Amino acid sequence: MTETFRIRPARTSDVTAIKRLVAPLADKRILMAKETVAYYESLQEFRIAESADGEVIGCGALHVMWEDLAEVRTLAASDAWRGKGVGHVLVESLLEEAKALGVSRVFCLTFEVAFFKKHGFDVMADQTAVDPEVYSELLRSHDEGVAEFLDLARVKPNTLGNTRMIKAL
């Protein structure tokens, strides 16, 4: 908890606020909008930034993709709180969660390269971050984030212009 906000696990009652935070960024094609059911299905992955008065001011999720690989996704802060450390604290919280789960690498797909560089992420020079056997297993996933990571053609319209970044823990 900082003086003005704290990070906590998401609750079912937060889904409406998560959708509200994501909507303007999805409209700008910075984040991908998801169906409401997808937020409920992945709720355990989310952390919420909550102001001292209980307002949901930010969110972020950590999605485990494989034994050693997870993705930071759906990172958003409200306009009023952007630039006040909400994203920073959320990313640090998600990286700590990744360490606790035993993940050794964390991936993100982002337009905010400078922000993630401040957190130790590097642009992926080698886009083949997993070996061929793991790649073939990941192809079986129905998760859109996994498809983005694998750079599958079906998600190209959603990822155009994004940068793949990775951090070793």
C-alpha atoms as an extended CHARMM CRD file, in Angstrom:
* protein
*
       169  EXT
         1         1  MET       CA              0.0000000000        0.0000000000        0.0000000000  PROA      1               0.0000000000
         2         2  THR       CA              1.2290000000        3.4640000000       -0.8130000000  PROA      2               0.0000000000
         3         3  GLU       CA             -0.1090000000        6.5990000000        0.8240000000  PROA      3               0.0000000000
         4         4  THR       CA             -2.8020000000        6.9140000000       -1.8260000000  PROA      4               0.0000000000
         5         5  PHE       CA             -3.5590000000        3.4280000000       -3.1610000000  PROA      5               0.0000000000
         6         6  ARG       CA             -3.0370000000       -0.2670000000       -2.5180000000  PROA      6               0.0000000000
         7         7  ILE       CA             -2.7810000000       -3.4330000000       -4.6040000000  PROA      7               0.0000000000
         8         8  ARG       CA             -5.0760000000       -6.3610000000       -3.8830000000  PROA      8               0.0000000000
         9         9  PRO       CA             -6.3790000000       -9.4840000000       -5.6350000000  PROA      9               0.0000000000
        10        10  ALA       CA             -9.3790000000       -8.8860000000       -7.8810000000  PROA      10              0.0000000000
        11        11  ARG       CA            -12.9050000000       -9.7930000000       -6.7950000000  PROA      11              0.0000000000
        12        12  THR       CA            -15.9360000000      -10.5810000000       -8.9250000000  PROA      12              0.0000000000
        13        13  SER       CA            -17.3240000000       -7.1420000000       -8.1110000000  PROA      13              0.0000000000
        14        14  ASP       CA            -14.2890000000       -5.5990000000       -9.8900000000  PROA      14              0.0000000000
        15        15  VAL       CA            -15.1020000000       -6.8930000000      -13.3800000000  PROA      15              0.0000000000
        16        16  THR       CA            -17.2200000000       -3.8590000000      -14.2740000000  PROA      16              0.0000000000
        17        17  ALA       CA            -14.3830000000       -1.5440000000      -13.2130000000  PROA      17              0.0000000000
        18        18  ILE       CA            -11.8040000000       -3.6000000000      -15.1540000000  PROA      18              0.0000000000
        19        19  LYS       CA            -13.9600000000       -3.2860000000      -18.2830000000  PROA      19              0.0000000000
        20        20  ARG       CA            -14.2880000000        0.4680000000      -17.6530000000  PROA      20              0.0000000000
        21        21  LEU       CA            -10.4870000000        0.8310000000      -17.3850000000  PROA      21              0.0000000000
        22        22  VAL       CA             -9.8590000000       -1.2460000000      -20.5150000000  PROA      22              0.0000000000
        23        23  ALA       CA            -12.5590000000        0.3120000000      -22.7430000000  PROA      23              0.0000000000
        24        24  PRO       CA            -10.8130000000        3.5900000000      -23.6860000000  PROA      24              0.0000000000
        25        25  LEU       CA             -7.5400000000        1.7450000000      -24.3080000000  PROA      25              0.0000000000
        26        26  ALA       CA             -9.3190000000       -0.8660000000      -26.4270000000  PROA      26              0.0000000000
        27        27  ASP       CA            -10.9560000000        1.9200000000      -28.4270000000  PROA      27              0.0000000000
        28        28  LYS       CA             -7.4390000000        3.1860000000      -29.2180000000  PROA      28              0.0000000000
        29        29  ARG       CA             -6.3200000000       -0.4110000000      -29.9910000000  PROA      29              0.0000000000
        30        30  ILE       CA             -3.7680000000       -0.2910000000      -27.1720000000  PROA      30              0.0000000000
        31        31  LEU       CA             -5.4230000000       -3.1800000000      -25.3140000000  PROA      31              0.0000000000
        32        32  MET       CA             -7.7330000000       -5.8940000000      -26.5590000000  PROA      32              0.0000000000
        33        33  ALA       CA            -11.2860000000       -5.7710000000      -25.2700000000  PROA      33              0.0000000000
        34        34  LYS       CA            -12.6000000000       -9.0850000000      -23.9900000000  PROA      34              0.0000000000
        35        35  GLU       CA            -16.0280000000      -10.4750000000      -23.4010000000  PROA      35              0.0000000000
        36        36  THR       CA            -17.2490000000      -10.1130000000      -19.8260000000  PROA      36              0.0000000000
        37        37  VAL       CA            -17.0940000000      -13.8640000000      -19.3270000000  PROA      37              0.0000000000
        38        38  ALA       CA            -13.3580000000      -13.8300000000      -20.1640000000  PROA      38              0.0000000000
        39        39  TYR       CA            -12.7050000000      -11.4030000000      -17.3070000000  PROA      39              0.0000000000
        40        40  TYR       CA            -14.5800000000      -13.6310000000      -14.8800000000  PROA      40              0.0000000000
        41        41  GLU       CA            -12.7260000000      -16.7220000000      -16.1470000000  PROA      41              0.0000000000
        42        42  SER       CA             -9.3450000000      -15.0640000000      -15.6090000000  PROA      42              0.0000000000
        43        43  LEU       CA            -10.2280000000      -13.1100000000      -12.4700000000  PROA      43              0.0000000000
        44        44  GLN       CA             -7.6960000000      -14.9840000000      -10.3100000000  PROA      44              0.0000000000
        45        45  GLU       CA             -4.9170000000      -13.5910000000      -12.5390000000  PROA      45              0.0000000000
        46        46  PHE       CA             -5.8400000000       -9.9570000000      -11.8400000000  PROA      46              0.0000000000
        47        47  ARG       CA             -4.5060000000       -7.5090000000       -9.3070000000  PROA      47              0.0000000000
        48        48  ILE       CA             -6.4080000000       -4.3100000000       -8.5940000000  PROA      48              0.0000000000
        49        49  ALA       CA             -5.0650000000       -0.8930000000       -7.6550000000  PROA      49              0.0000000000
        50        50  GLU       CA             -7.5590000000        0.6770000000       -5.2660000000  PROA      50              0.0000000000
        51        51  SER       CA             -7.5230000000        4.2540000000       -4.0070000000  PROA      51              0.0000000000
        52        52  ALA       CA             -7.8140000000        5.0580000000       -0.3120000000  PROA      52              0.0000000000
        53        53  ASP       CA            -11.5350000000        5.7270000000       -0.8240000000  PROA      53              0.0000000000
        54        54  GLY       CA            -12.1200000000        2.3060000000       -2.4620000000  PROA      54              0.0000000000
        55        55  GLU       CA            -12.1710000000        3.3470000000       -6.1270000000  PROA      55              0.0000000000
        56        56  VAL       CA            -10.6520000000        0.8850000000       -8.6240000000  PROA      56              0.0000000000
        57        57  ILE       CA             -7.9690000000        2.9840000000      -10.3210000000  PROA      57              0.0000000000
        58        58  GLY       CA             -5.9170000000        0.3300000000      -12.0930000000  PROA      58              0.0000000000
        59        59  CYS       CA             -5.6280000000       -3.3180000000      -12.9880000000  PROA      59              0.0000000000
        60        60  GLY       CA             -3.1770000000       -5.8190000000      -14.3510000000  PROA      60              0.0000000000
        61        61  ALA       CA             -3.0170000000       -9.5710000000      -14.8170000000  PROA      61              0.0000000000
        62        62  LEU       CA             -0.3760000000      -12.2710000000      -14.8500000000  PROA      62              0.0000000000
        63        63  HSD       CA             -1.1800000000      -15.1620000000      -17.1650000000  PROA      63              0.0000000000
        64        64  VAL       CA              0.9940000000      -18.2680000000      -16.8910000000  PROA      64              0.0000000000
        65        65  MET       CA              1.6880000000      -19.6450000000      -20.3680000000  PROA      65              0.0000000000
        66        66  TRP       CA              4.1390000000      -22.4370000000      -19.6160000000  PROA      66              0.0000000000
        67        67  GLU       CA              6.3860000000      -23.8600000000      -16.9040000000  PROA      67              0.0000000000
        68        68  ASP       CA              8.8480000000      -20.9850000000      -17.1770000000  PROA      68              0.0000000000
        69        69  LEU       CA              6.8410000000      -18.3060000000      -18.9830000000  PROA      69              0.0000000000
        70        70  ALA       CA              4.0820000000      -15.8820000000      -18.0090000000  PROA      70              0.0000000000
        71        71  GLU       CA              2.6160000000      -12.7370000000      -19.5280000000  PROA      71              0.0000000000
        72        72  VAL       CA              1.7760000000       -9.3880000000      -17.9680000000  PROA      72              0.0000000000
        73        73  ARG       CA             -1.4930000000       -8.3950000000      -19.6060000000  PROA      73              0.0000000000
        74        74  THR       CA             -4.4140000000       -5.9990000000      -19.3180000000  PROA      74              0.0000000000
        75        75  LEU       CA             -2.3230000000       -3.3680000000      -17.5100000000  PROA      75              0.0000000000
        76        76  ALA       CA             -4.3830000000       -0.1970000000      -17.2160000000  PROA      76              0.0000000000
        77        77  ALA       CA             -4.7470000000        2.8490000000      -14.9800000000  PROA      77              0.0000000000
        78        78  SER       CA             -7.5210000000        5.4090000000      -14.9740000000  PROA      78              0.0000000000
        79        79  ASP       CA             -6.7530000000        8.7120000000      -16.6910000000  PROA      79              0.0000000000
        80        80  ALA       CA             -6.8400000000       10.5420000000      -13.3600000000  PROA      80              0.0000000000
        81        81  TRP       CA             -4.1720000000        8.2290000000      -11.9190000000  PROA      81              0.0000000000
        82        82  ARG       CA             -1.9170000000        7.7610000000      -14.9460000000  PROA      82              0.0000000000
        83        83  GLY       CA              1.6250000000        8.9350000000      -14.2030000000  PROA      83              0.0000000000
        84        84  LYS       CA              1.2130000000        8.5380000000      -10.4330000000  PROA      84              0.0000000000
        85        85  GLY       CA              2.9190000000        5.1590000000      -10.0420000000  PROA      85              0.0000000000
        86        86  VAL       CA             -0.1230000000        2.9010000000      -10.3620000000  PROA      86              0.0000000000
        87        87  GLY       CA              1.2740000000        0.9830000000      -13.3450000000  PROA      87              0.0000000000
        88        88  HSD       CA              4.6970000000        0.7450000000      -11.7070000000  PROA      88              0.0000000000
        89        89  VAL       CA              3.3170000000       -0.7650000000       -8.5050000000  PROA      89              0.0000000000
        90        90  LEU       CA              1.0330000000       -3.1340000000      -10.4350000000  PROA      90              0.0000000000
        91        91  VAL       CA              3.9060000000       -4.4280000000      -12.6100000000  PROA      91              0.0000000000
        92        92  GLU       CA              6.1530000000       -4.9300000000       -9.5830000000  PROA      92              0.0000000000
        93        93  SER       CA              3.3360000000       -6.8220000000       -7.8390000000  PROA      93              0.0000000000
        94        94  LEU       CA              2.8000000000       -9.0370000000      -10.8830000000  PROA      94              0.0000000000
        95        95  LEU       CA              6.5380000000       -9.7410000000      -11.1860000000  PROA      95              0.0000000000
        96        96  GLU       CA              6.6450000000      -10.7640000000       -7.5200000000  PROA      96              0.0000000000
        97        97  GLU       CA              3.6880000000      -13.0640000000       -8.1670000000  PROA      97              0.0000000000
        98        98  ALA       CA              5.5400000000      -14.5800000000      -11.1230000000  PROA      98              0.0000000000
        99        99  LYS       CA              8.5650000000      -15.2730000000       -8.9170000000  PROA      99              0.0000000000
       100       100  ALA       CA              6.3490000000      -16.8490000000       -6.2610000000  PROA      100             0.0000000000
       101       101  LEU       CA              4.8170000000      -19.1400000000       -8.9020000000  PROA      101             0.0000000000
       102       102  GLY       CA              8.2700000000      -20.2430000000      -10.0760000000  PROA      102             0.0000000000
       103       103  VAL       CA              8.1540000000      -18.5250000000      -13.4480000000  PROA      103             0.0000000000
       104       104  SER       CA             11.5800000000      -17.5250000000      -14.7610000000  PROA      104             0.0000000000
       105       105  ARG       CA             10.5560000000      -15.2870000000      -17.6940000000  PROA      105             0.0000000000
       106       106  VAL       CA              7.7870000000      -12.7310000000      -18.0820000000  PROA      106             0.0000000000
       107       107  PHE       CA              6.5750000000      -11.5300000000      -21.4560000000  PROA      107             0.0000000000
       108       108  CYS       CA              4.4960000000       -8.5280000000      -22.4900000000  PROA      108             0.0000000000
       109       109  LEU       CA              3.0870000000       -7.2260000000      -25.7440000000  PROA      109             0.0000000000
       110       110  THR       CA              3.0610000000       -3.4570000000      -25.5310000000  PROA      110             0.0000000000
       111       111  PHE       CA              3.1910000000       -0.0300000000      -27.1120000000  PROA      111             0.0000000000
       112       112  GLU       CA              4.7490000000        1.2780000000      -23.8670000000  PROA      112             0.0000000000
       113       113  VAL       CA              8.3260000000        0.1510000000      -24.5340000000  PROA      113             0.0000000000
       114       114  ALA       CA              9.9990000000        2.8000000000      -22.3560000000  PROA      114             0.0000000000
       115       115  PHE       CA              7.7240000000        1.9770000000      -19.4070000000  PROA      115             0.0000000000
       116       116  PHE       CA              8.5330000000       -1.7310000000      -19.5300000000  PROA      116             0.0000000000
       117       117  LYS       CA             12.2480000000       -1.0650000000      -20.1030000000  PROA      117             0.0000000000
       118       118  LYS       CA             12.2140000000        0.7640000000      -16.7310000000  PROA      118             0.0000000000
       119       119  HSD       CA             11.0370000000       -2.5290000000      -15.2310000000  PROA      119             0.0000000000
       120       120  GLY       CA             13.8520000000       -4.5560000000      -16.7700000000  PROA      120             0.0000000000
       121       121  PHE       CA             12.0750000000       -5.8330000000      -19.8680000000  PROA      121             0.0000000000
       122       122  ASP       CA             13.9780000000       -6.0230000000      -23.1560000000  PROA      122             0.0000000000
       123       123  VAL       CA             12.6690000000       -6.0290000000      -26.6910000000  PROA      123             0.0000000000
       124       124  MET       CA             12.7550000000       -9.6290000000      -27.8790000000  PROA      124             0.0000000000
       125       125  ALA       CA             15.4850000000       -9.8720000000      -30.4980000000  PROA      125             0.0000000000
       126       126  ASP       CA             14.6990000000      -13.5530000000      -30.9820000000  PROA      126             0.0000000000
       127       127  GLN       CA             10.9660000000      -13.9460000000      -31.4430000000  PROA      127             0.0000000000
       128       128  THR       CA             11.3000000000      -17.6990000000      -30.8590000000  PROA      128             0.0000000000
       129       129  ALA       CA             11.3080000000      -17.4450000000      -27.0710000000  PROA      129             0.0000000000
       130       130  VAL       CA             10.2500000000      -21.0680000000      -26.6660000000  PROA      130             0.0000000000
       131       131  ASP       CA             11.6410000000      -24.2450000000      -28.1360000000  PROA      131             0.0000000000
       132       132  PRO       CA              9.7510000000      -26.0090000000      -30.9600000000  PROA      132             0.0000000000
       133       133  GLU       CA              8.2480000000      -28.6750000000      -28.6660000000  PROA      133             0.0000000000
       134       134  VAL       CA              6.7530000000      -26.0400000000      -26.3220000000  PROA      134             0.0000000000
       135       135  TYR       CA              5.6360000000      -24.0010000000      -29.3360000000  PROA      135             0.0000000000
       136       136  SER       CA              3.6360000000      -26.9600000000      -30.6380000000  PROA      136             0.0000000000
       137       137  GLU       CA              2.0090000000      -27.3700000000      -27.2120000000  PROA      137             0.0000000000
       138       138  LEU       CA              1.1670000000      -23.6570000000      -26.9960000000  PROA      138             0.0000000000
       139       139  LEU       CA             -0.4960000000      -23.8560000000      -30.4190000000  PROA      139             0.0000000000
       140       140  ARG       CA             -3.2070000000      -25.9340000000      -28.7050000000  PROA      140             0.0000000000
       141       141  SER       CA             -4.1780000000      -23.0290000000      -26.4540000000  PROA      141             0.0000000000
       142       142  HSD       CA             -7.4010000000      -21.1540000000      -27.1590000000  PROA      142             0.0000000000
       143       143  ASP       CA             -6.1180000000      -18.0890000000      -25.3030000000  PROA      143             0.0000000000
       144       144  GLU       CA             -5.7450000000      -14.9660000000      -27.4580000000  PROA      144             0.0000000000
       145       145  GLY       CA             -2.7220000000      -13.7980000000      -25.4490000000  PROA      145             0.0000000000
       146       146  VAL       CA             -0.8960000000      -17.0190000000      -26.2680000000  PROA      146             0.0000000000
       147       147  ALA       CA             -1.7640000000      -16.4860000000      -29.9520000000  PROA      147             0.0000000000
       148       148  GLU       CA             -0.3180000000      -12.9710000000      -29.7040000000  PROA      148             0.0000000000
       149       149  PHE       CA              2.8460000000      -14.2850000000      -28.1040000000  PROA      149             0.0000000000
       150       150  LEU       CA              3.2480000000      -16.8700000000      -30.8840000000  PROA      150             0.0000000000
       151       151  ASP       CA              2.5990000000      -14.1210000000      -33.4570000000  PROA      151             0.0000000000
       152       152  LEU       CA             -0.1080000000      -16.1410000000      -35.1840000000  PROA      152             0.0000000000
       153       153  ALA       CA             -1.6260000000      -14.5870000000      -38.2930000000  PROA      153             0.0000000000
       154       154  ARG       CA             -5.1670000000      -14.6330000000      -36.8560000000  PROA      154             0.0000000000
       155       155  VAL       CA             -4.2360000000      -11.9840000000      -34.2590000000  PROA      155             0.0000000000
       156       156  LYS       CA             -2.2620000000       -9.6700000000      -36.5460000000  PROA      156             0.0000000000
       157       157  PRO       CA             -4.9990000000       -6.9920000000      -36.6830000000  PROA      157             0.0000000000
       158       158  ASN       CA             -4.9510000000       -6.8150000000      -32.8720000000  PROA      158             0.0000000000
       159       159  THR       CA             -1.1900000000       -6.6830000000      -32.4390000000  PROA      159             0.0000000000
       160       160  LEU       CA             -0.1320000000       -4.4480000000      -35.3130000000  PROA      160             0.0000000000
       161       161  GLY       CA              2.5310000000       -2.0990000000      -33.9800000000  PROA      161             0.0000000000
       162       162  ASN       CA              2.9580000000       -3.7330000000      -30.5830000000  PROA      162             0.0000000000
       163       163  THR       CA              6.4090000000       -4.6940000000      -29.3470000000  PROA      163             0.0000000000
       164       164  ARG       CA              7.1610000000       -8.0520000000      -27.7830000000  PROA      164             0.0000000000
       165       165  MET       CA              9.2730000000       -7.6790000000      -24.6750000000  PROA      165             0.0000000000
       166       166  ILE       CA             10.6020000000      -10.1730000000      -22.1450000000  PROA      166             0.0000000000
       167       167  LYS       CA             12.2350000000      -10.1050000000      -18.7270000000  PROA      167             0.0000000000
       168       168  ALA       CA             14.2370000000      -12.8380000000      -17.0200000000  PROA      168             0.0000000000
       169       169  LEU       CA             13.5040000000      -13.0850000000      -13.2990000000  PROA      169             0.0000000000
